[in-house]
Amino acid sequence: MRNLLGVNPQVLALALARMSESVGNSFLIVVLPLFIASEFVTGTTFGLTEVFITGLVLSIFGFVNSPLQPFTGRLSDRTGKRKIYVLFGLVLIAVASFAYSLASTYWHLIVLRVFQGVAGAFIIPTTVALVNDLATDENRGGNMGTYNTFRLVGFGVGPIAAGGVVAAGPYSIPLGATTLSVTGFDAAFYFAASTATLAFVLVLGLIRDPDIEPSEPEGSALDSFQVFDRTGTQLFDPVFALGIVSFFMAVGIAVFATLGDIVNTELNQGPEMFGLQFAAFVLAQIFLQAPIGRATDFYGRKAFIVAGTILLVPTTLVQGLIPDLALGGLSDSWVMFTARFLQGVAGAMVFAPALALAGDIAPDDESGSTLSVLTMAFGFGVAAGPLLAGILVAWGFVVPFAFAAALAGIGVAVVLTQVDEVNTPRRAVPLVGKVT
């Protein structure tokens, strides 16, 4: 039972902590737009629309934490410590989440999102590096898949509950002879702070740093960010190539998020159906990340990454074509749900195996620096996707999806030509053989 289904018990504890933190952090995706539109927060927009302010507040998290991840990953490698940086990030998340209840202007929200972006830069690469350090070549895929599954459960549960918490306010809390009134927004912010606090307690009590020697890499953090292959056998460094694929995948996922009103109009549906379609991707990830990750431990990583990037192309493109397709009586809304679910299947075949393969490549004392390339690329993709969609949709509903599908097609070529297996697969893929 020490390694249930090949998963290290500490990885399970870390996954639970990230799930808890993700619930609260994803709360904010729903709560902050409602908060900005309420009378509780105001401010000068300098001619910008409220919608733009909302998009800025939400996206600034990704644009702050992504470029910082190579530096925090390198810092954890240099010190040989991971846990302390995770704890520091969780403290920042908790404090900022609570501080939203004190915010009254738009610039307060922007500053707090910057703080949370910095927190994410400490949490994301160091937790992934911890998973990599705790895993072995024989079970790295299963550990990465399990970790991502729990994290995505938290990310998926948060938005579902957030609206209800806000709508049910204000809350009356008896305190002796008096009664404390708490608005729905404050309750949501307190809840987000409490989930980060719970994650802090779990990491503090259950996680220990693995025995790794501090590294003394020369140069800056960006020196470990290799674009071209030093061996000369390929054009790109394999980790950079995996980062490219992760970025393209994240863009394809995220273009859908910013088009809610347009999707609802094109498909003649309500916002509830859009929410279900948005969640379909996450559902597929929850169901498949762990088993696919475990399968890569036997059949190799590359075969799944190739299959996933290939599947991303049609599942992304078809989302933009659905309003114009003759579907023989099938509901456009449920076809979109199916496309999003299958896109989630493709995503599950790419991200966890890519992290596992990068972990196979990473030297023992540089996993923080190495894996931060992928987490940074994914973060940039999630932030860039909605912005690209907002620009490209002006040329037609299909254009953002076609653009993202084209990127996925480039990703297929990158994986096929620039990425090789590090460890020989233990089993052959049926009808295909061993993919190296």
Coordinates of C-alpha atoms in Angstrom, one line a residue:
M1 CA 0.0 0.0 0.0
R2 CA 3.0 2.3 0.2
N3 CA 2.7 3.3 -3.4
L4 CA -1.0 2.9 -4.2
L5 CA -1.4 2.3 -8.0
G6 CA 2.2 3.4 -8.4
V7 CA 1.6 6.8 -6.7
N8 CA 3.8 8.0 -3.9
P9 CA 1.8 8.8 -0.7
Q10 CA 3.4 12.2 -0.5
V11 CA 2.3 13.0 -4.0
L12 CA -1.3 12.2 -3.0
A13 CA -0.9 14.6 0.0
L14 CA 0.5 17.3 -2.3
A15 CA -2.3 16.7 -4.8
L16 CA -4.9 17.1 -2.0
A17 CA -3.2 20.4 -1.0
R18 CA -3.3 21.7 -4.6
M19 CA -6.9 20.6 -4.9
S20 CA -7.8 22.6 -1.8
E21 CA -5.9 25.7 -3.0
S22 CA -7.4 25.4 -6.6
V23 CA -10.9 25.3 -5.2
G24 CA -10.5 28.7 -3.6
N25 CA -8.4 30.2 -6.5
S26 CA -10.9 29.1 -9.1
F27 CA -13.7 30.7 -6.9
L28 CA -12.2 34.0 -7.9
I29 CA -12.7 33.4 -11.7
V30 CA -16.4 33.6 -11.1
V31 CA -16.5 36.0 -8.1
L32 CA -14.2 38.7 -9.3
P33 CA -16.3 39.6 -12.4
L34 CA -19.4 39.7 -10.3
F35 CA -17.5 41.8 -7.7
I36 CA -16.3 44.3 -10.4
A37 CA -19.9 44.7 -11.7
S38 CA -21.3 45.3 -8.2
E39 CA -21.5 48.5 -6.2
F40 CA -18.9 47.3 -3.7
V41 CA -15.9 48.2 -5.9
T42 CA -15.5 51.3 -8.2
G43 CA -12.7 53.3 -9.8
T44 CA -11.4 55.2 -12.7
T45 CA -11.1 53.1 -15.9
F46 CA -9.3 55.7 -18.0
G47 CA -11.7 55.2 -20.8
L48 CA -11.6 51.4 -20.7
T49 CA -14.7 49.4 -20.5
E50 CA -15.7 47.4 -17.4
V51 CA -15.4 44.3 -19.5
F52 CA -11.8 45.1 -20.3
I53 CA -11.0 45.8 -16.6
T54 CA -12.5 42.4 -15.8
G55 CA -10.4 40.7 -18.4
L56 CA -7.3 42.5 -17.2
V57 CA -7.9 41.5 -13.5
L58 CA -8.4 37.8 -14.5
S59 CA -5.5 37.5 -17.0
I60 CA -2.9 39.4 -15.0
F61 CA -2.5 36.3 -12.8
G62 CA -1.1 34.3 -15.7
F63 CA 1.0 37.2 -17.2
V64 CA 2.7 37.7 -13.8
N65 CA 3.3 34.2 -12.7
S66 CA 4.4 32.6 -16.0
P67 CA 7.6 34.7 -16.7
L68 CA 8.6 34.3 -13.0
Q69 CA 8.5 30.5 -13.0
P70 CA 11.9 29.9 -14.4
F71 CA 13.4 32.0 -11.7
T72 CA 11.5 30.4 -8.8
G73 CA 12.2 27.0 -10.3
R74 CA 15.9 27.8 -10.5
L75 CA 15.8 29.1 -6.9
S76 CA 14.4 25.9 -5.6
D77 CA 17.1 24.0 -7.5
R78 CA 19.9 26.1 -6.1
T79 CA 18.7 25.7 -2.5
G80 CA 17.7 22.0 -2.9
K81 CA 14.4 23.0 -1.2
R82 CA 10.8 22.9 -2.5
K83 CA 8.5 22.9 0.5
I84 CA 9.4 26.3 1.9
Y85 CA 8.6 28.0 -1.4
V86 CA 5.2 26.2 -1.7
L87 CA 4.4 27.4 1.8
F88 CA 5.4 30.9 1.0
G89 CA 3.2 31.0 -2.1
L90 CA 0.2 29.6 -0.1
V91 CA 0.6 32.3 2.5
L92 CA 0.5 35.0 -0.2
I93 CA -2.6 33.4 -1.8
A94 CA -4.4 33.3 1.5
V95 CA -3.5 36.8 2.5
A96 CA -4.5 38.2 -0.9
S97 CA -7.8 36.3 -1.0
F98 CA -8.7 37.7 2.4
A99 CA -7.6 41.2 1.4
Y100 CA -10.2 41.2 -1.5
S101 CA -12.8 41.7 1.2
L102 CA -11.1 45.0 2.1
A103 CA -10.8 46.2 -1.6
S104 CA -12.9 49.1 -2.8
T105 CA -11.3 50.2 -6.1
Y106 CA -10.2 48.5 -9.3
W107 CA -6.5 49.2 -8.6
H108 CA -6.8 47.3 -5.3
L109 CA -7.9 44.2 -7.3
I110 CA -5.1 44.6 -9.8
V111 CA -2.5 44.8 -7.0
L112 CA -3.9 41.8 -5.3
R113 CA -4.0 39.7 -8.5
V114 CA -0.3 40.7 -9.0
F115 CA 0.4 39.3 -5.5
Q116 CA -1.4 36.1 -6.4
G117 CA 0.5 35.9 -9.6
V118 CA 3.8 36.0 -7.6
A119 CA 2.3 33.3 -5.3
G120 CA 1.5 31.1 -8.3
A121 CA 5.1 31.5 -9.5
F122 CA 6.3 30.0 -6.2
I123 CA 3.7 27.3 -6.1
I124 CA 3.4 25.9 -9.6
P125 CA 6.9 25.0 -10.6
T126 CA 8.0 23.8 -7.1
T127 CA 5.0 21.5 -6.7
V128 CA 5.5 20.0 -10.1
A129 CA 9.2 19.6 -9.3
L130 CA 8.3 17.9 -6.0
V131 CA 6.1 15.4 -7.8
N132 CA 9.0 14.7 -10.2
D133 CA 11.5 14.4 -7.3
L134 CA 9.2 12.0 -5.4
A135 CA 8.5 9.8 -8.5
T136 CA 10.8 7.4 -10.3
D137 CA 11.2 6.6 -14.0
E138 CA 8.9 3.7 -13.6
N139 CA 6.0 5.6 -12.1
R140 CA 6.5 9.3 -13.0
G141 CA 3.6 9.3 -15.5
G142 CA 1.1 7.9 -12.9
N143 CA 2.3 10.4 -10.3
M144 CA 2.0 13.4 -12.7
G145 CA -1.4 12.2 -13.9
T146 CA -2.8 11.8 -10.3
Y147 CA -1.4 15.2 -9.2
N148 CA -3.1 16.9 -12.2
T149 CA -6.3 15.1 -11.6
F150 CA -6.7 16.3 -8.1
R151 CA -5.7 19.8 -9.1
L152 CA -8.3 19.9 -11.8
V153 CA -11.0 18.6 -9.5
G154 CA -10.4 21.6 -7.4
F155 CA -10.4 23.9 -10.4
G156 CA -13.7 22.4 -11.6
V157 CA -15.5 22.4 -8.3
G158 CA -14.7 26.0 -7.4
P159 CA -16.7 27.8 -10.2
I160 CA -19.7 25.6 -9.7
A161 CA -20.1 26.6 -6.0
A162 CA -18.9 30.2 -6.3
G163 CA -22.0 31.8 -7.7
G164 CA -24.2 30.1 -5.1
V165 CA -22.1 31.4 -2.3
V166 CA -22.3 35.0 -3.6
A167 CA -26.1 34.7 -4.3
A168 CA -26.9 33.3 -0.9
G169 CA -25.5 36.3 0.9
P170 CA -25.6 38.3 3.1
Y171 CA -25.1 35.8 5.9
S172 CA -26.0 36.5 9.5
I173 CA -23.6 35.1 12.1
P174 CA -24.6 35.2 15.8
L175 CA -21.8 36.5 18.0
G176 CA -23.1 36.5 21.6
A177 CA -25.5 39.4 21.9
T178 CA -24.8 40.8 18.4
T179 CA -25.1 39.4 14.9
L180 CA -22.4 39.8 12.3
S181 CA -23.6 40.4 8.7
V182 CA -21.3 39.1 6.0
T183 CA -21.9 39.8 2.3
G184 CA -21.9 37.0 -0.2
F185 CA -18.7 38.5 -1.7
D186 CA -16.9 38.6 1.6
A187 CA -18.0 35.0 2.3
A188 CA -16.5 33.9 -1.0
F189 CA -13.2 35.7 -0.3
Y190 CA -13.0 34.2 3.2
F191 CA -13.7 30.8 1.8
A192 CA -10.9 31.2 -0.8
A193 CA -8.5 32.3 2.0
S194 CA -9.5 29.2 4.1
T195 CA -8.8 26.8 1.3
A196 CA -5.3 28.2 0.9
T197 CA -4.9 27.9 4.6
L198 CA -6.0 24.3 4.6
A199 CA -3.5 23.6 1.8
F200 CA -0.8 25.3 3.9
V201 CA -1.5 22.9 6.8
L202 CA -1.5 19.9 4.6
V203 CA 1.9 20.8 3.0
L204 CA 3.4 21.8 6.4
G205 CA 2.3 18.6 8.1
L206 CA 2.5 15.9 5.4
I207 CA 5.2 16.9 2.9
R208 CA 8.9 16.7 3.4
D209 CA 11.7 17.8 1.0
P210 CA 13.3 14.8 -0.8
D211 CA 17.0 14.3 -0.5
I212 CA 18.4 16.3 -3.4
E213 CA 21.7 18.1 -3.6
P214 CA 21.5 21.8 -4.1
S215 CA 22.6 22.7 -7.6
E216 CA 25.1 25.4 -8.5
P217 CA 24.1 26.2 -12.1
E218 CA 26.2 28.9 -13.7
G219 CA 24.6 32.0 -15.1
S220 CA 21.0 33.2 -14.8
A221 CA 17.8 31.3 -14.7
L222 CA 17.2 32.0 -18.3
D223 CA 20.4 30.2 -19.2
S224 CA 18.7 26.9 -18.4
F225 CA 16.0 27.9 -20.9
Q226 CA 17.6 26.2 -24.0
V227 CA 15.8 26.9 -27.3
F228 CA 18.1 24.9 -29.6
D229 CA 19.4 21.4 -29.2
R230 CA 23.0 21.5 -28.0
T231 CA 23.8 18.0 -29.4
G232 CA 23.0 19.2 -32.9
T233 CA 20.9 16.1 -33.8
Q234 CA 17.7 18.2 -33.8
L235 CA 16.7 21.8 -34.2
F236 CA 15.0 22.4 -30.8
D237 CA 15.9 21.4 -27.3
P238 CA 13.4 18.6 -26.4
V239 CA 12.2 20.4 -23.3
F240 CA 11.6 23.6 -25.3
A241 CA 9.8 21.5 -27.9
L242 CA 7.5 20.1 -25.2
G243 CA 7.0 23.7 -24.0
I244 CA 5.9 24.7 -27.5
V245 CA 3.3 21.9 -27.6
S246 CA 2.1 22.8 -24.1
F247 CA 1.6 26.5 -25.2
F248 CA -0.3 25.5 -28.4
M249 CA -2.5 23.1 -26.4
A250 CA -3.3 25.8 -23.8
V251 CA -4.2 28.4 -26.5
G252 CA -6.6 25.9 -28.1
I253 CA -8.2 25.2 -24.7
A254 CA -8.5 28.9 -23.7
V255 CA -9.9 30.5 -26.9
F256 CA -13.4 29.1 -25.9
A257 CA -13.4 30.9 -22.5
T258 CA -13.7 34.4 -23.8
L259 CA -16.4 33.8 -26.4
G260 CA -19.3 32.9 -24.0
D261 CA -21.8 35.5 -25.3
I262 CA -20.9 34.8 -28.9
V263 CA -21.1 31.0 -28.5
N264 CA -24.5 31.3 -26.8
T265 CA -25.8 33.4 -29.6
E266 CA -24.4 31.2 -32.4
L267 CA -25.8 28.0 -30.8
N268 CA -29.0 29.6 -29.5
Q269 CA -28.4 28.4 -25.9
G270 CA -28.3 29.8 -22.4
P271 CA -25.3 30.5 -20.1
E272 CA -25.9 27.3 -18.2
M273 CA -25.2 25.2 -21.3
F274 CA -22.0 27.3 -21.9
G275 CA -20.9 26.5 -18.4
L276 CA -21.5 22.8 -19.0
Q277 CA -19.5 22.9 -22.2
F278 CA -16.7 24.8 -20.4
A279 CA -16.7 22.1 -17.8
A280 CA -16.6 19.2 -20.3
F281 CA -12.9 19.7 -20.9
V282 CA -12.2 19.6 -17.2
L283 CA -14.3 16.5 -16.8
A284 CA -12.3 14.6 -19.4
Q285 CA -9.1 15.6 -17.7
I286 CA -10.4 14.4 -14.3
F287 CA -11.4 11.0 -15.7
L288 CA -8.3 10.4 -17.8
Q289 CA -5.2 12.2 -16.5
A290 CA -4.3 9.5 -14.0
P291 CA -4.9 6.4 -16.2
I292 CA -3.2 7.9 -19.2
G293 CA -0.3 9.0 -17.0
R294 CA 0.0 5.5 -15.6
A295 CA -0.2 4.0 -19.1
T296 CA 2.8 6.1 -20.2
D297 CA 4.9 4.4 -17.6
F298 CA 4.5 1.2 -19.7
Y299 CA 4.0 2.3 -23.3
G300 CA 6.2 5.4 -23.3
R301 CA 5.3 9.1 -23.3
K302 CA 5.8 10.1 -26.9
A303 CA 3.1 7.9 -28.4
F304 CA 0.4 9.6 -26.2
I305 CA 1.7 13.1 -26.8
V306 CA 1.6 12.5 -30.6
A307 CA -1.9 11.0 -30.5
G308 CA -3.1 13.9 -28.2
T309 CA -1.7 16.7 -30.5
I310 CA -3.3 15.0 -33.5
L311 CA -6.6 14.8 -31.8
L312 CA -6.4 18.4 -30.8
V313 CA -6.6 19.5 -34.4
P314 CA -10.1 18.3 -35.3
T315 CA -11.6 18.7 -31.9
T316 CA -10.5 22.4 -31.8
L317 CA -11.5 23.2 -35.4
V318 CA -14.9 21.6 -35.2
Q319 CA -15.9 24.0 -32.4
G320 CA -15.8 26.9 -34.8
L321 CA -17.7 25.0 -37.5
I322 CA -20.6 23.7 -35.5
P323 CA -23.0 26.6 -36.2
D324 CA -22.6 26.0 -39.9
L325 CA -22.8 22.2 -39.9
A326 CA -25.9 20.2 -40.9
L327 CA -26.2 17.8 -38.0
G328 CA -29.3 15.9 -38.9
G329 CA -31.4 17.0 -35.9
L330 CA -28.6 16.8 -33.4
S331 CA -28.4 19.6 -30.9
D332 CA -25.6 22.0 -31.7
S333 CA -25.1 22.6 -28.0
W334 CA -24.5 18.9 -27.2
V335 CA -22.2 18.6 -30.2
M336 CA -20.2 21.4 -28.7
F337 CA -20.2 19.6 -25.4
T338 CA -18.9 16.5 -27.1
A339 CA -16.2 18.4 -29.0
R340 CA -15.1 20.0 -25.8
F341 CA -15.0 16.7 -24.0
L342 CA -12.9 15.1 -26.8
Q343 CA -10.6 18.1 -26.7
G344 CA -10.2 17.3 -23.0
V345 CA -9.3 13.8 -23.9
A346 CA -6.6 15.2 -26.2
G347 CA -5.3 17.5 -23.5
A348 CA -5.1 14.6 -21.1
M349 CA -2.9 12.8 -23.6
V350 CA -0.5 15.7 -23.9
F351 CA 0.1 17.6 -20.7
A352 CA 0.8 14.9 -18.0
P353 CA 2.9 12.8 -20.4
A354 CA 4.8 15.9 -21.5
L355 CA 5.5 16.8 -17.8
A356 CA 6.6 13.2 -17.2
L357 CA 8.9 13.2 -20.3
A358 CA 10.4 16.5 -19.2
G359 CA 11.0 14.9 -15.8
D360 CA 12.7 12.0 -17.4
I361 CA 15.0 14.4 -19.2
A362 CA 15.7 16.7 -16.2
P363 CA 18.9 16.2 -14.2
D364 CA 18.2 15.2 -10.6
D365 CA 19.1 18.6 -9.3
E366 CA 17.5 20.8 -12.0
S367 CA 13.9 19.5 -12.1
G368 CA 12.5 22.9 -10.9
S369 CA 14.2 24.8 -13.8
T370 CA 13.4 22.2 -16.4
L371 CA 9.8 21.6 -15.6
S372 CA 9.2 25.4 -15.2
V373 CA 9.6 25.6 -19.0
L374 CA 6.4 23.6 -19.5
T375 CA 4.4 25.2 -16.7
M376 CA 5.4 28.7 -17.9
A377 CA 4.4 27.8 -21.5
F378 CA 1.0 26.5 -20.4
G379 CA 0.4 29.6 -18.3
F380 CA 1.2 31.9 -21.2
G381 CA -1.1 29.9 -23.4
V382 CA -4.0 30.1 -21.0
A383 CA -3.5 33.9 -20.7
A384 CA -2.9 34.4 -24.4
G385 CA -5.8 32.3 -25.7
P386 CA -8.7 34.6 -24.6
L387 CA -6.9 37.7 -25.9
L388 CA -6.3 36.1 -29.3
A389 CA -9.9 34.9 -29.4
G390 CA -11.2 38.4 -28.7
I391 CA -9.1 39.8 -31.6
L392 CA -9.6 37.0 -34.2
V393 CA -13.3 36.6 -33.7
A394 CA -13.8 39.9 -35.5
W395 CA -13.0 38.0 -38.7
G396 CA -15.6 35.3 -38.1
F397 CA -16.7 32.8 -35.4
V398 CA -14.5 30.0 -36.9
V399 CA -11.3 32.0 -37.1
P400 CA -10.1 31.7 -33.5
F401 CA -10.7 27.9 -33.5
A402 CA -9.1 27.5 -36.9
F403 CA -6.0 29.4 -35.7
A404 CA -5.7 27.3 -32.6
A405 CA -6.2 24.1 -34.7
A406 CA -3.4 25.2 -37.0
L407 CA -1.1 25.7 -34.0
A408 CA -2.0 22.2 -32.8
G409 CA -1.0 20.9 -36.3
I410 CA 2.4 22.6 -36.0
G411 CA 2.6 20.9 -32.6
V412 CA 2.2 17.5 -34.2
A413 CA 5.2 18.2 -36.4
V414 CA 7.2 19.4 -33.5
V415 CA 6.6 16.3 -31.4
L416 CA 7.3 13.9 -34.3
T417 CA 10.6 15.5 -35.3
Q418 CA 12.0 17.1 -32.1
V419 CA 11.0 14.8 -29.2
D420 CA 12.4 11.4 -28.4
E421 CA 11.8 8.9 -25.6
V422 CA 14.4 9.0 -22.9
N423 CA 13.5 5.6 -21.4
T424 CA 12.7 2.6 -23.6
P425 CA 9.0 1.7 -23.3
R426 CA 8.3 -1.5 -21.4
R427 CA 5.5 -2.5 -23.6
A428 CA 4.6 -2.0 -27.3
V429 CA 1.6 0.0 -28.3
P430 CA -0.9 -2.4 -30.0
L431 CA -0.8 -2.2 -33.8
V432 CA 1.9 0.4 -33.5
G433 CA 4.9 -1.0 -31.7
K434 CA 7.3 0.9 -29.4
V435 CA 7.4 4.6 -30.2
T436 CA 10.7 6.2 -29.6

